[in-house]
Coordinates of C-alpha atoms in Angstrom, one line a residue:
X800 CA -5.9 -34.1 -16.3
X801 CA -7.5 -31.8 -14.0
X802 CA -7.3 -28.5 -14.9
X803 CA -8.9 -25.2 -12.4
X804 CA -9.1 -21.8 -14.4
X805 CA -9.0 -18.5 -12.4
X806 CA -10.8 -15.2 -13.2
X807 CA -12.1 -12.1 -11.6
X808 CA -9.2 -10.3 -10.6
X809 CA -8.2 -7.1 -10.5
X810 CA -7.6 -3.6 -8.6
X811 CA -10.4 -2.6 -6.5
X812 CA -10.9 0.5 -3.8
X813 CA -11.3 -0.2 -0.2
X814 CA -15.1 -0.7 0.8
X815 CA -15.4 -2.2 -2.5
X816 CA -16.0 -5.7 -4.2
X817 CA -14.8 -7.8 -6.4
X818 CA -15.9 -12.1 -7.1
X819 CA -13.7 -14.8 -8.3
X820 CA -14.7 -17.7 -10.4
X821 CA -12.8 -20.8 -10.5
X822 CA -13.5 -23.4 -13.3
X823 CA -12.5 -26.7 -12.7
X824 CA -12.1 -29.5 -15.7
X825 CA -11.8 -32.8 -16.0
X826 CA -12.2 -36.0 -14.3
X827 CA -13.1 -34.9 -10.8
X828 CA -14.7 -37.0 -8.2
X829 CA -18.2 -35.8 -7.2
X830 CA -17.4 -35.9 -3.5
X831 CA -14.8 -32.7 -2.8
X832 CA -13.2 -29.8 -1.1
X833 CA -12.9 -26.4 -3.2
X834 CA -11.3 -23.5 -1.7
X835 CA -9.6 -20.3 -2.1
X836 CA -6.0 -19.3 -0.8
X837 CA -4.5 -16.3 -0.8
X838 CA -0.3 -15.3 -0.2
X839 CA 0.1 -11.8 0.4
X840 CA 3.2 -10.2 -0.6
X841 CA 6.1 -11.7 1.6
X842 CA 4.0 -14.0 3.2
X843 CA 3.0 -17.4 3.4
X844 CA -0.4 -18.9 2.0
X845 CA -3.4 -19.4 3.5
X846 CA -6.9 -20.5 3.6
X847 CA -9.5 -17.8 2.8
X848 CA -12.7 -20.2 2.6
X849 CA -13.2 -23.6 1.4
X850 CA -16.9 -25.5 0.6
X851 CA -17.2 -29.1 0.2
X852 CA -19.5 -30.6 -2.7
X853 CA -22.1 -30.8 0.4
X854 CA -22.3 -27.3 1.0
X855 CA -20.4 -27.1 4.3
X856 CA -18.0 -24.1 4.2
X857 CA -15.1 -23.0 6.8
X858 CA -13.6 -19.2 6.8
X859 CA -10.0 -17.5 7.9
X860 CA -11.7 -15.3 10.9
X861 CA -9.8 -12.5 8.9
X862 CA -12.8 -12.8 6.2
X863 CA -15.8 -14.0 8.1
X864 CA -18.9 -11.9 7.4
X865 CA -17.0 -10.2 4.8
X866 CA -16.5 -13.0 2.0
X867 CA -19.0 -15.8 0.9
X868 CA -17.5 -18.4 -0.8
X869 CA -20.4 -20.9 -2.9
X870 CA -20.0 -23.2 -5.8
X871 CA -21.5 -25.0 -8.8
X872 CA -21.8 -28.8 -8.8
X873 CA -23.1 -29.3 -11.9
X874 CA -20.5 -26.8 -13.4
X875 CA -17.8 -27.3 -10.8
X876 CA -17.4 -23.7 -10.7
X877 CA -16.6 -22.1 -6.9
X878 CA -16.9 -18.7 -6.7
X879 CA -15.8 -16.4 -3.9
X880 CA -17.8 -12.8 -3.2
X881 CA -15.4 -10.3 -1.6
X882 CA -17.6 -7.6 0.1
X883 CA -15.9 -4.5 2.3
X884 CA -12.2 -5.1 0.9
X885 CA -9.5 -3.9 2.9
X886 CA -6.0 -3.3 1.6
X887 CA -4.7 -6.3 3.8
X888 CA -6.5 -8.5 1.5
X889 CA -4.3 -7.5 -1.1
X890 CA -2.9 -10.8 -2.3
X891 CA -2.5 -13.3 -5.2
X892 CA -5.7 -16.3 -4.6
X893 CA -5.8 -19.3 -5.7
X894 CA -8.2 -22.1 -6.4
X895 CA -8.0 -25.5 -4.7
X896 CA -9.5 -28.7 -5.2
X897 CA -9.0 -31.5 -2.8
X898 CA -10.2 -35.4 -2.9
X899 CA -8.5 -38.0 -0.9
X900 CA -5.1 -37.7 -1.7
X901 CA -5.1 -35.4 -4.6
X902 CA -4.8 -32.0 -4.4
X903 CA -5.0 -29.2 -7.4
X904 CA -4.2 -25.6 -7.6
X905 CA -5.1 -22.9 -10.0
X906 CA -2.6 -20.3 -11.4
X907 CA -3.8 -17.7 -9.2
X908 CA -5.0 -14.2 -9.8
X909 CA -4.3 -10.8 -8.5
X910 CA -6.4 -9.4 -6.0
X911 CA -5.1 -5.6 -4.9
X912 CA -7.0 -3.4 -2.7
X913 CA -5.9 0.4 -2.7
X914 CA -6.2 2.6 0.1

């Protein structure tokens, strides 16, 4: 029913910049939690940056002053600017979208960061 579509991706230099799009579909409730995760090769997943439907956004200290995550209500669309890329954000991200109980994920799309 719900469906949250990935894009922006790709191979980047360190010091530069990529931004990520997620497109979510479907019935969603107008009161949620959109976010991006990342899992870096052999490792477990984790919260990059999430941002309610209010605006309110939390950060991994890892990214803070580096990415900006924002979003779309009328679209719901989140996006996530990733300024100053370092190789250790070389991962795969992935889209979330969380209301009570229900929780969504996106595919996922590549993110690598050469040195």
């Amino acid at each position: 029913q719900v469906q949250l579509v990935e894009s922006g991706g790709g191979l980047v230099q360190a010091g530069g910049s990529l931004r990520l799009s997620c497109a979510a579909s479907g019935s969603i409730f107008s009161y949620n939690t959109m976010g991006w995760y990342r899992q870096p090769p052999g490792k477990e997943r984790e919260l990059v940056a999430a941002i309610t439907s209010g605006g309110s956004t939390n950060y991994a200290d890892s990214v803070k002053g580096r990415f900006t995550i924002s979003r779309d209500n009328a679209k719901n669309t989140v996006y996530l600017q990733m300024n100053s890329l370092k190789p250790e954000d070389t991962a795969v991200y992935y889209c979330n979208l969380h209301w009570y109980s229900r929780l969504y994920w996106g595919q996922g799309t590549q993110v690598t960061v050469s040195s």
